[in-house]
XYZ file of C-alpha atoms in Angstrom:
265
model
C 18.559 -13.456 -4.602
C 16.319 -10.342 -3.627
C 13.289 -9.133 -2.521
C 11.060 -6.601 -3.870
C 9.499 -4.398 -1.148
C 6.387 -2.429 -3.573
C 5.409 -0.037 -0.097
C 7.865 2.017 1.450
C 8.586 5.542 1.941
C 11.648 8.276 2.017
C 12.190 11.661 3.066
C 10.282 12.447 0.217
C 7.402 11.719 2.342
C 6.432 13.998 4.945
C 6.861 10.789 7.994
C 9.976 9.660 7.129
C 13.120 11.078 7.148
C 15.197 7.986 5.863
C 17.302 8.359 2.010
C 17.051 6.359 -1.118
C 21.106 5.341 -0.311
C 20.521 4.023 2.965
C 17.633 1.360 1.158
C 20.155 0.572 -1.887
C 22.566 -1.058 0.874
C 20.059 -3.258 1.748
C 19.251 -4.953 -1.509
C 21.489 -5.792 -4.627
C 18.059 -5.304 -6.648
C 15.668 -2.755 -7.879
C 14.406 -0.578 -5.666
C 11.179 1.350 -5.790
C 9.468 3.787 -2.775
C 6.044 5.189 -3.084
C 5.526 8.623 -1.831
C 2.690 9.839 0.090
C -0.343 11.862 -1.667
C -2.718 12.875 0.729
C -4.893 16.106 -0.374
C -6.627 17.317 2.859
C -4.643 15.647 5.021
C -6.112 15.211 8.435
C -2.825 14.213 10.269
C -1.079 17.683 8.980
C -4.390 19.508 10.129
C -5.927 19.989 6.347
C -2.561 20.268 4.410
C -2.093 18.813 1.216
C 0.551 16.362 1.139
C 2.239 16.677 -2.213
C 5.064 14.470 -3.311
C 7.416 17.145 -5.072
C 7.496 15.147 -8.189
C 9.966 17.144 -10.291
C 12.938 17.516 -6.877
C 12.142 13.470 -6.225
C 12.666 12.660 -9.919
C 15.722 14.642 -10.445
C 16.904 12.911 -7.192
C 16.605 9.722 -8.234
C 17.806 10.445 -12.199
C 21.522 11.699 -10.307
C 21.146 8.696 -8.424
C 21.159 6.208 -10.730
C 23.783 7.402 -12.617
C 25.920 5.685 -9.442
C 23.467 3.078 -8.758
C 22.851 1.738 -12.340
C 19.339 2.640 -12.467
C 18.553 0.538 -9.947
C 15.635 3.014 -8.415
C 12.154 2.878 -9.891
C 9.534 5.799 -9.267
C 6.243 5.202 -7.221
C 3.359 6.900 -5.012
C 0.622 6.420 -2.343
C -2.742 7.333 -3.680
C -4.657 8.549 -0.411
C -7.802 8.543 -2.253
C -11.434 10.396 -1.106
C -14.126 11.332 -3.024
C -13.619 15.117 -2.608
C -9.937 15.283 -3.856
C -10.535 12.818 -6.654
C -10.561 15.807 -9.313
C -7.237 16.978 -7.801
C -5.659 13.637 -7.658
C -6.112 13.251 -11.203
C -4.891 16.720 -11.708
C -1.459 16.046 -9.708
C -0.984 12.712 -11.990
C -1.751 14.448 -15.336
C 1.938 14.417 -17.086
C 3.657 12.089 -14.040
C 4.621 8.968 -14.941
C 5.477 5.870 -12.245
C 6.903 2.903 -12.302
C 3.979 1.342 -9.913
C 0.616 3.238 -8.215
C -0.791 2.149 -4.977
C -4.411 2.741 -3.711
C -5.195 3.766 -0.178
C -7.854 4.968 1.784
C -6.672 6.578 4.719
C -9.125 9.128 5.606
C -12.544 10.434 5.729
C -12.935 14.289 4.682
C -13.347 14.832 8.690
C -10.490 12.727 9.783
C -7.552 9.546 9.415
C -8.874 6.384 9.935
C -5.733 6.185 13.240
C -6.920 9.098 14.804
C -7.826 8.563 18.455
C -11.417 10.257 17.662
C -11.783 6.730 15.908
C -11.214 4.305 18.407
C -14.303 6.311 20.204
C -16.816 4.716 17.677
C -17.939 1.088 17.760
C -16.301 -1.143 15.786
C -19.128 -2.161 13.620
C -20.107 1.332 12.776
C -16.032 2.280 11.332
C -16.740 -1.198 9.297
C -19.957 0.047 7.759
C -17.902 3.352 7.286
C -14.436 2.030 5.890
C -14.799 -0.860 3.297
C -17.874 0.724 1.480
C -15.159 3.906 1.310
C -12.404 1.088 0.128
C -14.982 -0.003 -2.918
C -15.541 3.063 -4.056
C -11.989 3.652 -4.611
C -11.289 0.407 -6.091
C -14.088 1.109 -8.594
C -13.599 4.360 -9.631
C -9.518 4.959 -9.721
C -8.782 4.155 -12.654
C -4.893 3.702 -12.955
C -3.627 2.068 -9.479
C -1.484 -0.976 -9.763
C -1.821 -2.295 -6.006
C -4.683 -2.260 -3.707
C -2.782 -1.520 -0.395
C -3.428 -2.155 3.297
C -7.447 -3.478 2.625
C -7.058 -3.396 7.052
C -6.030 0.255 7.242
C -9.476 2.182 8.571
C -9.538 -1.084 11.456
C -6.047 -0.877 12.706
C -6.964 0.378 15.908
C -9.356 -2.175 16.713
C -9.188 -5.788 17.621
C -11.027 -7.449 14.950
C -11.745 -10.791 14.730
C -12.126 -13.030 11.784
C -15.501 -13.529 12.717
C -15.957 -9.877 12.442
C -14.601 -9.505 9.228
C -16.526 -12.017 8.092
C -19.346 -10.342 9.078
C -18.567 -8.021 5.981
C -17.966 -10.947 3.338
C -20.303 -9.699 1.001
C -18.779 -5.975 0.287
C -15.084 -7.404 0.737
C -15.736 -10.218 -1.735
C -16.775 -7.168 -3.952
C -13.672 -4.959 -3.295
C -11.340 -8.365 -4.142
C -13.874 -9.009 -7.397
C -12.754 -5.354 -8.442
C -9.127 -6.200 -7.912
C -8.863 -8.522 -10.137
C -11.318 -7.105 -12.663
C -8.655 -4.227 -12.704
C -6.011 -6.461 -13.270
C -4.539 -4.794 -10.132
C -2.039 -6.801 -7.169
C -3.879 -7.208 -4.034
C -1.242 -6.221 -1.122
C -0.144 -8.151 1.816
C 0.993 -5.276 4.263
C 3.433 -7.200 6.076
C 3.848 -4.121 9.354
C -0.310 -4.687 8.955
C 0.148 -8.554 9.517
C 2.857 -9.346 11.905
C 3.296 -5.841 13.659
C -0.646 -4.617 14.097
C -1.504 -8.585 14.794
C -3.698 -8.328 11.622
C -2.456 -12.240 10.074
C -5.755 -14.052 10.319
C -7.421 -11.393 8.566
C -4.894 -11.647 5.752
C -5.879 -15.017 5.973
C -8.771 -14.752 5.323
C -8.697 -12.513 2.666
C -6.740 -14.562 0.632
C -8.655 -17.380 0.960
C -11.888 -15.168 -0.586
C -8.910 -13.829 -3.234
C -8.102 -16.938 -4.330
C -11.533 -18.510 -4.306
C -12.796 -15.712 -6.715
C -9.573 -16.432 -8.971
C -7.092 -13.767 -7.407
C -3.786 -14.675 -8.156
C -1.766 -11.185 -8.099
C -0.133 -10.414 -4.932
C 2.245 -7.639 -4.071
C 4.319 -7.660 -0.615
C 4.874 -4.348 0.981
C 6.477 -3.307 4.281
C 4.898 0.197 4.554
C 8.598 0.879 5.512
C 9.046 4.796 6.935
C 12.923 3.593 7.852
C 15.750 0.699 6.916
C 14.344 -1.284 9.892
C 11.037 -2.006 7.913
C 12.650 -2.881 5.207
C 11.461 -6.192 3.795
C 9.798 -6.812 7.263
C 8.310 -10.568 7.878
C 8.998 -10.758 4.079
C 9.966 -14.706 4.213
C 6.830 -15.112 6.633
C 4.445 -13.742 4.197
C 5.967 -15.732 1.332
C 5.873 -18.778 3.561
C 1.791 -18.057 3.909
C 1.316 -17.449 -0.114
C 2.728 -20.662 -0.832
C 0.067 -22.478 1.697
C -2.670 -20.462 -0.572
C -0.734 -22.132 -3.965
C 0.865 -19.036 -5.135
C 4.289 -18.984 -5.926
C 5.190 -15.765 -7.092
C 4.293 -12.054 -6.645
C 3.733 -9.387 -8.771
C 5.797 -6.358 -9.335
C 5.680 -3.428 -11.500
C 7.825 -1.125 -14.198
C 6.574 1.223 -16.037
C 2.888 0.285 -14.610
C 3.226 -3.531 -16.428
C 3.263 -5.918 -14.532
C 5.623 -9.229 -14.104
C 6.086 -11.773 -11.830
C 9.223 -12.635 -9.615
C 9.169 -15.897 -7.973
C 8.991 -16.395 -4.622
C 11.938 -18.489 -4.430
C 14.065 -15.250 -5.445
C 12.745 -14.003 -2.323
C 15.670 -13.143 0.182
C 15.410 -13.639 3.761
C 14.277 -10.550 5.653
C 14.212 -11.569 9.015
């Protein structure tokens, strides 16, 4: 048995200094990491962060020559409206096994900043999930939908808070599955950041509205991530009546079962 972690992240990434080798020993399987694309950065002080697509794919071609093509190709959107154009640009002639979606910034700063935690909670709501919609509706080749929770890390929110926001979440799930894209259960976001409930509820609204793609993802920067809480999270699916997750070659989706799930903590 395996499990299939679709958010992680190498030295390829400019926060992470771990290698593709020290992942293969933890799972027989397939292995896939998603690089960081962030144009206007605010954590590197306005850099771009570019995946070097052409070094990372010629690392993991010698690589699987040894590993039996065992390591799939994949990248973190960090989308905003001002470096959609160049997003698009960077993609042209790339291809990926798998695409996540992220909104991790404004064009002033990241959404874990400390200048955040200065505003009211309400007001970085009002600010955040109209920011995730507009991402959701206009990117038009993303696979997964990751960490929905990402601009409200740094805040205690309730479930009654979030629900205070049904309406445009609701709308951010709808265009999920109208995209045919995996929602993501960011398993650091749920059982590190304390963030379960509001997975909670989002599934519940996911599944009410007819969701049934799901993608599990650490948001691994090291080995110790790896596959974190992954037997909690498929514990919780199977209370919502799904039994598998999706995962992604090639950008097509299938599903593994979560009973091929290995234990991962």
């Amino acid at each position: 048995m395996t499990f299939y972690d679709q958010h992680m992240h190498t030295l390829f990434s400019p926060d992470s200094s771990e290698t593709f080798e020290e992942y293969l020993k933890h799972t027989p399987g397939a292995l896939v990491t998603t690089e960081h694309l962030d144009f206007n950065d605010r954590f590197r002080k306005g850099k771009d962060t570019l995946l070097d697509y052409e070094k990372y794919s010629a690392t993991i071609d010698q690589l699987n020559e040894s590993y039996l093509n065992r390591i799939r190709k994949g990248i973190e959107i960090g989308y905003t409206k001002e470096s959609y154009e160049r997003i698009q640009n960077y993609l042209t002639g790339k291809e990926f096994d798998v695409q996540l979606l992220s909104v991790h910034q404004t064009n002033e700063y990241d959404f874990l900043q400390p200048i955040v935690k200065e505003k009211d909670v309400q007001d970085v709501m009002d600010e955040y999930f109209p920011l995730l919609l507009e991402a959701v509706t206009r990117f038009p080749t993303a696979n997964i939908l990751a960490h929905f929770d990402y601009g409200i890390r740094l805040f205690n929110v309730s479930v009654e808070e979030l629900q205070g926001h049904e309406m445009i979440l609701k709308q951010v799930l709808q265009k999920v599955i109208d995209k045919q894209m995996a929602l993501e259960l960011n398993t650091r976001s749920m059982y590190q950041y304390g963030n379960v409930a509001l997975y909670e509820q989002m599934i519940d609204w996911y599944v009410l509205l007819g969701g049934k793609s799901v993608s599990l993802g650490s948001d691994a920067h090291s080995t110790d991530y790896y596959g974190y809480h992954f037997e909690d999270a498929s514990a919780l699916l199977e209370k919502y009546g799904i039994s598998s997750v999706t995962i992604f070659e090639k950008q097509q989706p299938t599903q593994l079962p979560l009973s091929k799930m290995k234990k991962s903590n």
